[in-house]
């Protein structure tokens, strides 16, 4: 079981020595996974513990709240993805102006050495840390020599033996920015390639306008506080995972219901292939569910009335069923 701490003072005195990496890890994409793989290899070679230091909220939300990027995943999904990598522990530092004001030397001394007893630090080549992002890889290497810990720098391009290219066929570094670009275009398949798994959102199922039920396609509506980047408007094939862990194939709608002059964007999933005897009792209200996006079926269209919309929804469900279950 992975240990989760929120402050260096929570780390047990006898925990360590550690191999540590630092970063926001939004998306925990293939580039991040390469760093984590090296972290685990180094920890195994030395018989040390493996630890990730990450931050919540994202630093941009503190320094540039009006222009901060929409996060790819919420904290719970980030912790789940980090735990799945096989780490021993994650230290989630509360990011605030006090933390932001630490010099690189103060951060290394307080967090990495006094808190985690770091013997080695594994970082990406674009590492920035300390007040005003004044610390970089060179700073970390210099502090390592001075204070007695090793530093390994990873290129963090893509997964090992996994070339990732942009639309023009040019190799491109895996990045959270690229994932966001793909999702903003509704290209959940490219996002999944960069992430190494389908993109997901997590949220509570709440009551909506019940239009889907009236049309014969009841949906589980995610609350507007749901976490995870909202892809471009459209209809998607994917999966809904309920609180029991059951994965249900689903046709997912993202948009404002233009046929009914909707104004606010909603994410709602229609579960398909439910047992007939369970349809009436299938109640997800109040559950926190995960919605995974597998493929985009089409864009969002305003139809000339409910009948045309119902016909198209029927086709969407058939297409989603075939894509998800008849591979």
Short mmCIF file of C-alpha atoms in Angstrom, two decimals:
data_model
loop_
_atom_site.label_atom_id
_atom_site.label_comp_id
_atom_site.label_asym_id
_atom_site.label_seq_id
_atom_site.Cartn_x
_atom_site.Cartn_y
_atom_site.Cartn_z
CA UNK A 1 0.00 0.00 0.00
CA UNK A 2 1.30 3.42 -0.94
CA UNK A 3 1.72 5.94 1.89
CA UNK A 4 0.13 9.37 1.33
CA UNK A 5 1.46 12.34 3.30
CA UNK A 6 0.51 16.02 3.19
CA UNK A 7 3.50 17.50 5.00
CA UNK A 8 7.14 16.45 5.53
CA UNK A 9 6.49 16.34 9.28
CA UNK A 10 4.15 13.37 8.68
CA UNK A 11 6.98 11.21 7.33
CA UNK A 12 8.05 8.66 9.98
CA UNK A 13 11.58 9.16 11.27
CA UNK A 14 12.58 5.64 10.25
CA UNK A 15 11.21 5.98 6.69
CA UNK A 16 14.11 6.08 4.28
CA UNK A 17 16.59 6.46 2.80
CA UNK A 18 14.57 7.44 -0.26
CA UNK A 19 14.84 7.99 -3.98
CA UNK A 20 12.68 11.02 -4.76
CA UNK A 21 11.25 12.76 -7.80
CA UNK A 22 9.45 16.10 -7.90
CA UNK A 23 6.73 17.45 -10.16
CA UNK A 24 3.10 18.34 -10.78
CA UNK A 25 2.50 15.08 -12.66
CA UNK A 26 -0.79 16.31 -14.14
CA UNK A 27 -2.02 13.39 -16.23
CA UNK A 28 0.79 11.03 -15.14
CA UNK A 29 1.41 10.57 -18.87
CA UNK A 30 4.02 8.43 -20.61
CA UNK A 31 6.76 11.00 -20.08
CA UNK A 32 6.03 11.03 -16.36
CA UNK A 33 5.92 7.24 -16.40
CA UNK A 34 9.45 7.13 -17.79
CA UNK A 35 10.66 9.21 -14.82
CA UNK A 36 8.75 6.96 -12.42
CA UNK A 37 10.25 3.84 -14.01
CA UNK A 38 13.76 5.20 -13.46
CA UNK A 39 12.81 6.16 -9.91
CA UNK A 40 11.79 2.59 -9.19
CA UNK A 41 14.89 1.13 -10.84
CA UNK A 42 17.19 3.35 -8.81
CA UNK A 43 15.31 2.59 -5.59
CA UNK A 44 15.55 -1.13 -6.32
CA UNK A 45 19.27 -0.96 -7.05
CA UNK A 46 19.98 0.71 -3.72
CA UNK A 47 17.29 -0.95 -1.60
CA UNK A 48 15.73 2.48 -0.93
CA UNK A 49 12.11 3.67 -0.76
CA UNK A 50 10.55 5.37 -3.82
CA UNK A 51 8.73 8.68 -3.23
CA UNK A 52 7.03 11.28 -5.42
CA UNK A 53 6.73 14.88 -4.22
CA UNK A 54 3.82 16.65 -5.90
CA UNK A 55 1.70 19.73 -5.26
CA UNK A 56 -1.93 20.63 -4.65
CA UNK A 57 -3.26 22.93 -5.93
CA UNK A 58 -1.29 23.24 -9.16
CA UNK A 59 1.18 26.16 -8.79
CA UNK A 60 -0.39 27.98 -11.74
CA UNK A 61 -3.69 28.10 -9.85
CA UNK A 62 -1.92 30.08 -7.12
CA UNK A 63 0.24 32.37 -9.25
CA UNK A 64 -2.02 32.82 -12.31
CA UNK A 65 -5.54 31.83 -11.27
CA UNK A 66 -7.18 33.58 -14.24
CA UNK A 67 -5.05 31.81 -16.84
CA UNK A 68 -4.18 28.53 -15.14
CA UNK A 69 -4.67 25.49 -17.39
CA UNK A 70 -7.60 23.18 -16.78
CA UNK A 71 -6.20 20.14 -15.01
CA UNK A 72 -6.21 16.82 -16.84
CA UNK A 73 -7.07 14.92 -13.67
CA UNK A 74 -8.15 15.56 -10.11
CA UNK A 75 -5.99 14.77 -7.10
CA UNK A 76 -7.62 11.38 -6.41
CA UNK A 77 -7.00 10.14 -9.95
CA UNK A 78 -3.43 11.43 -9.83
CA UNK A 79 -2.81 9.56 -6.60
CA UNK A 80 -4.38 6.42 -8.08
CA UNK A 81 -2.15 6.64 -11.16
CA UNK A 82 0.96 7.20 -9.06
CA UNK A 83 0.06 4.31 -6.77
CA UNK A 84 -0.45 2.07 -9.81
CA UNK A 85 3.19 2.72 -10.76
CA UNK A 86 4.27 0.82 -7.65
CA UNK A 87 5.63 3.66 -5.51
CA UNK A 88 6.17 3.42 -1.78
CA UNK A 89 4.86 6.90 -0.97
CA UNK A 90 3.55 10.22 -2.28
CA UNK A 91 4.08 13.51 -0.47
CA UNK A 92 1.37 15.99 -1.52
CA UNK A 93 2.68 19.43 -0.60
CA UNK A 94 0.04 22.13 -0.11
CA UNK A 95 1.13 24.74 -2.60
CA UNK A 96 0.87 28.26 -1.21
CA UNK A 97 2.91 31.46 -1.19
CA UNK A 98 4.98 30.27 1.78
CA UNK A 99 6.10 27.17 -0.12
CA UNK A 100 6.58 29.21 -3.28
CA UNK A 101 8.87 31.55 -1.36
CA UNK A 102 11.37 28.85 -0.39
CA UNK A 103 14.79 29.14 -1.99
CA UNK A 104 16.03 26.04 -3.81
CA UNK A 105 18.37 25.37 -0.87
CA UNK A 106 15.53 25.68 1.65
CA UNK A 107 13.27 23.36 -0.36
CA UNK A 108 15.94 20.69 -0.70
CA UNK A 109 16.95 20.93 2.95
CA UNK A 110 13.46 21.01 4.43
CA UNK A 111 11.58 18.64 2.13
CA UNK A 112 14.07 16.30 0.50
CA UNK A 113 16.68 15.89 3.21
CA UNK A 114 15.11 16.64 6.61
CA UNK A 115 11.70 15.25 5.63
CA UNK A 116 12.44 12.36 3.28
CA UNK A 117 16.11 11.56 3.91
CA UNK A 118 16.71 11.53 0.16
CA UNK A 119 19.72 9.58 -1.01
CA UNK A 120 18.99 10.12 -4.72
CA UNK A 121 16.81 12.50 -6.72
CA UNK A 122 15.45 11.59 -10.18
CA UNK A 123 14.19 14.56 -12.24
CA UNK A 124 13.09 15.51 -15.73
CA UNK A 125 15.42 17.70 -17.77
CA UNK A 126 13.11 20.72 -17.46
CA UNK A 127 12.98 20.74 -13.65
CA UNK A 128 12.25 24.13 -12.06
CA UNK A 129 11.92 24.63 -8.33
CA UNK A 130 12.35 27.22 -5.60
CA UNK A 131 11.30 30.87 -5.42
CA UNK A 132 10.61 32.31 -8.87
CA UNK A 133 11.54 28.96 -10.43
CA UNK A 134 15.14 29.95 -9.77
CA UNK A 135 16.33 26.36 -9.35
CA UNK A 136 16.93 24.02 -12.29
CA UNK A 137 18.74 20.76 -13.01
CA UNK A 138 22.10 22.44 -12.59
CA UNK A 139 21.04 23.79 -9.22
CA UNK A 140 19.90 20.35 -8.08
CA UNK A 141 23.14 18.75 -9.25
CA UNK A 142 25.20 21.37 -7.41
CA UNK A 143 23.19 20.87 -4.22
CA UNK A 144 23.59 17.11 -4.58
CA UNK A 145 27.37 17.43 -4.67
CA UNK A 146 27.33 19.83 -1.74
CA UNK A 147 24.87 17.95 0.47
CA UNK A 148 25.65 14.37 -0.47
CA UNK A 149 22.80 12.99 -2.59
CA UNK A 150 22.83 11.66 -6.14
CA UNK A 151 20.97 13.30 -9.04
CA UNK A 152 19.75 11.51 -12.18
CA UNK A 153 18.29 13.46 -15.10
CA UNK A 154 15.75 11.78 -17.41
CA UNK A 155 14.96 13.04 -20.90
CA UNK A 156 11.23 12.41 -20.26
CA UNK A 157 10.35 12.16 -23.95
CA UNK A 158 7.99 9.22 -24.12
CA UNK A 159 7.77 5.70 -22.85
CA UNK A 160 10.81 3.57 -23.55
CA UNK A 161 10.71 2.06 -27.04
CA UNK A 162 7.52 4.01 -27.67
CA UNK A 163 7.86 6.73 -30.34
CA UNK A 164 5.15 9.38 -30.04
CA UNK A 165 4.55 11.73 -32.97
CA UNK A 166 2.38 14.72 -33.74
CA UNK A 167 0.01 14.90 -36.73
CA UNK A 168 2.90 15.72 -39.05
CA UNK A 169 4.86 12.64 -38.06
CA UNK A 170 7.43 14.65 -36.12
CA UNK A 171 8.55 13.20 -32.79
CA UNK A 172 7.11 15.25 -29.96
CA UNK A 173 7.84 15.20 -26.26
CA UNK A 174 5.02 13.78 -24.17
CA UNK A 175 3.55 16.62 -22.13
CA UNK A 176 0.46 17.67 -20.22
CA UNK A 177 0.06 20.50 -22.72
CA UNK A 178 -0.21 18.03 -25.61
CA UNK A 179 -2.83 16.01 -23.72
CA UNK A 180 -4.89 19.18 -23.18
CA UNK A 181 -4.58 20.13 -26.85
CA UNK A 182 -5.86 16.72 -27.91
CA UNK A 183 -8.79 16.79 -25.47
CA UNK A 184 -9.72 20.34 -26.52
CA UNK A 185 -10.14 18.95 -30.04
CA UNK A 186 -12.10 15.93 -28.83
CA UNK A 187 -9.24 13.64 -29.88
CA UNK A 188 -9.47 11.31 -26.90
CA UNK A 189 -7.66 8.56 -28.79
CA UNK A 190 -4.47 10.63 -29.16
CA UNK A 191 -4.83 11.70 -25.53
CA UNK A 192 -4.98 8.02 -24.54
CA UNK A 193 -1.80 7.30 -26.49
CA UNK A 194 0.07 10.07 -24.66
CA UNK A 195 -1.43 9.12 -21.29
CA UNK A 196 -0.98 5.40 -21.72
CA UNK A 197 -4.63 4.85 -20.72
CA UNK A 198 -8.05 6.38 -21.49
CA UNK A 199 -8.75 9.89 -20.27
CA UNK A 200 -11.19 9.96 -17.36
CA UNK A 201 -13.38 12.26 -15.34
CA UNK A 202 -14.66 11.65 -11.82
CA UNK A 203 -17.75 13.14 -10.19
CA UNK A 204 -21.00 12.66 -8.36
CA UNK A 205 -24.08 11.65 -10.33
CA UNK A 206 -26.75 14.32 -9.91
CA UNK A 207 -30.27 14.93 -11.17
CA UNK A 208 -30.50 16.75 -14.49
CA UNK A 209 -33.41 17.88 -16.64
CA UNK A 210 -34.43 14.21 -17.20
CA UNK A 211 -34.69 14.80 -20.96
CA UNK A 212 -32.68 11.67 -21.70
CA UNK A 213 -35.05 9.52 -19.66
CA UNK A 214 -38.05 11.06 -21.40
CA UNK A 215 -36.48 10.25 -24.77
CA UNK A 216 -35.73 6.68 -23.77
CA UNK A 217 -32.02 7.20 -23.09
CA UNK A 218 -31.56 7.89 -19.36
CA UNK A 219 -28.20 9.37 -18.47
CA UNK A 220 -25.96 9.69 -15.44
CA UNK A 221 -25.18 13.41 -15.19
CA UNK A 222 -21.88 14.41 -13.60
CA UNK A 223 -21.98 17.30 -11.16
CA UNK A 224 -20.32 20.48 -12.45
CA UNK A 225 -17.64 20.08 -9.77
CA UNK A 226 -16.47 16.84 -11.40
CA UNK A 227 -12.69 16.61 -11.81
CA UNK A 228 -10.83 15.96 -15.03
CA UNK A 229 -10.45 17.92 -18.26
CA UNK A 230 -13.77 18.21 -20.11
CA UNK A 231 -13.20 17.18 -23.75
CA UNK A 232 -14.63 19.08 -26.70
CA UNK A 233 -18.40 18.97 -27.17
CA UNK A 234 -19.57 15.81 -28.85
CA UNK A 235 -20.69 12.22 -28.43
CA UNK A 236 -18.18 9.64 -27.24
CA UNK A 237 -17.98 5.91 -26.67
CA UNK A 238 -16.52 4.97 -23.30
CA UNK A 239 -17.10 3.39 -19.94
CA UNK A 240 -18.76 4.30 -16.67
CA UNK A 241 -17.24 2.78 -13.53
CA UNK A 242 -19.58 2.80 -10.54
CA UNK A 243 -18.66 2.78 -6.85
CA UNK A 244 -18.63 -1.02 -6.75
CA UNK A 245 -15.97 -1.06 -9.49
CA UNK A 246 -18.32 -2.40 -12.18
CA UNK A 247 -17.45 -1.11 -15.66
CA UNK A 248 -20.45 -0.33 -17.83
CA UNK A 249 -20.18 0.45 -21.57
CA UNK A 250 -21.60 3.88 -22.25
CA UNK A 251 -22.43 6.50 -24.85
CA UNK A 252 -21.25 9.81 -23.40
CA UNK A 253 -22.52 13.27 -24.27
CA UNK A 254 -20.49 16.42 -23.66
CA UNK A 255 -22.20 19.71 -24.45
CA UNK A 256 -25.09 22.05 -23.80
CA UNK A 257 -27.98 20.12 -25.44
CA UNK A 258 -28.38 22.53 -28.40
CA UNK A 259 -31.57 20.82 -29.59
CA UNK A 260 -33.21 22.13 -26.41
CA UNK A 261 -31.36 25.50 -26.36
CA UNK A 262 -29.17 24.45 -23.45
CA UNK A 263 -26.60 26.92 -22.19
CA UNK A 264 -24.43 25.11 -19.64
CA UNK A 265 -22.06 22.31 -20.62
CA UNK A 266 -22.86 18.91 -19.16
CA UNK A 267 -21.15 15.54 -19.14
CA UNK A 268 -23.67 12.70 -19.10
CA UNK A 269 -23.30 8.99 -19.77
CA UNK A 270 -25.98 6.62 -21.02
CA UNK A 271 -25.14 3.10 -19.86
CA UNK A 272 -25.85 0.52 -22.55
CA UNK A 273 -26.35 -3.23 -22.38
CA UNK A 274 -27.83 -3.21 -18.89
CA UNK A 275 -29.73 -6.39 -18.01
CA UNK A 276 -33.38 -5.82 -18.87
CA UNK A 277 -34.54 -6.89 -15.42
CA UNK A 278 -32.24 -4.28 -13.82
CA UNK A 279 -33.08 -1.27 -15.98
CA UNK A 280 -35.73 0.20 -13.70
CA UNK A 281 -33.60 -0.36 -10.58
CA UNK A 282 -30.40 1.02 -12.10
CA UNK A 283 -29.87 4.05 -9.88
CA UNK A 284 -26.54 5.87 -9.77
CA UNK A 285 -27.73 9.07 -8.10
CA UNK A 286 -25.38 10.18 -5.33
CA UNK A 287 -22.61 7.81 -6.41
CA UNK A 288 -19.17 9.10 -7.31
CA UNK A 289 -18.39 7.48 -10.65
CA UNK A 290 -15.58 7.52 -13.19
CA UNK A 291 -16.30 8.19 -16.87
CA UNK A 292 -13.64 7.01 -19.33
CA UNK A 293 -13.50 8.31 -22.92
CA UNK A 294 -12.53 5.76 -25.57
CA UNK A 295 -13.43 7.36 -28.92
CA UNK A 296 -15.30 10.38 -30.30
CA UNK A 297 -18.26 9.36 -32.42
CA UNK A 298 -19.37 12.77 -33.70
CA UNK A 299 -19.65 16.45 -32.89
CA UNK A 300 -22.58 18.08 -31.14
CA UNK A 301 -25.45 18.96 -33.48
CA UNK A 302 -28.74 20.82 -33.00
CA UNK A 303 -31.54 18.68 -34.48
CA UNK A 304 -34.92 19.89 -35.72
CA UNK A 305 -36.86 18.31 -32.92
CA UNK A 306 -36.85 15.39 -30.50
CA UNK A 307 -37.72 12.75 -33.11
CA UNK A 308 -34.59 13.37 -35.18
CA UNK A 309 -32.52 13.48 -32.01
CA UNK A 310 -33.91 10.15 -30.79
CA UNK A 311 -33.10 8.53 -34.13
CA UNK A 312 -29.52 9.79 -33.96
CA UNK A 313 -29.14 8.73 -30.32
CA UNK A 314 -30.18 5.23 -31.28
CA UNK A 315 -27.46 5.17 -33.94
CA UNK A 316 -24.93 6.54 -31.44
CA UNK A 317 -25.70 3.74 -28.99
CA UNK A 318 -25.32 1.09 -31.69
CA UNK A 319 -22.00 2.58 -32.80
CA UNK A 320 -20.73 2.80 -29.20
CA UNK A 321 -21.82 -0.79 -28.55
CA UNK A 322 -20.01 -2.06 -31.64
CA UNK A 323 -16.85 -0.12 -30.86
CA UNK A 324 -16.65 -1.12 -27.21
CA UNK A 325 -17.96 -4.68 -27.22
CA UNK A 326 -17.37 -6.11 -30.68
CA UNK A 327 -13.61 -5.55 -31.01
#
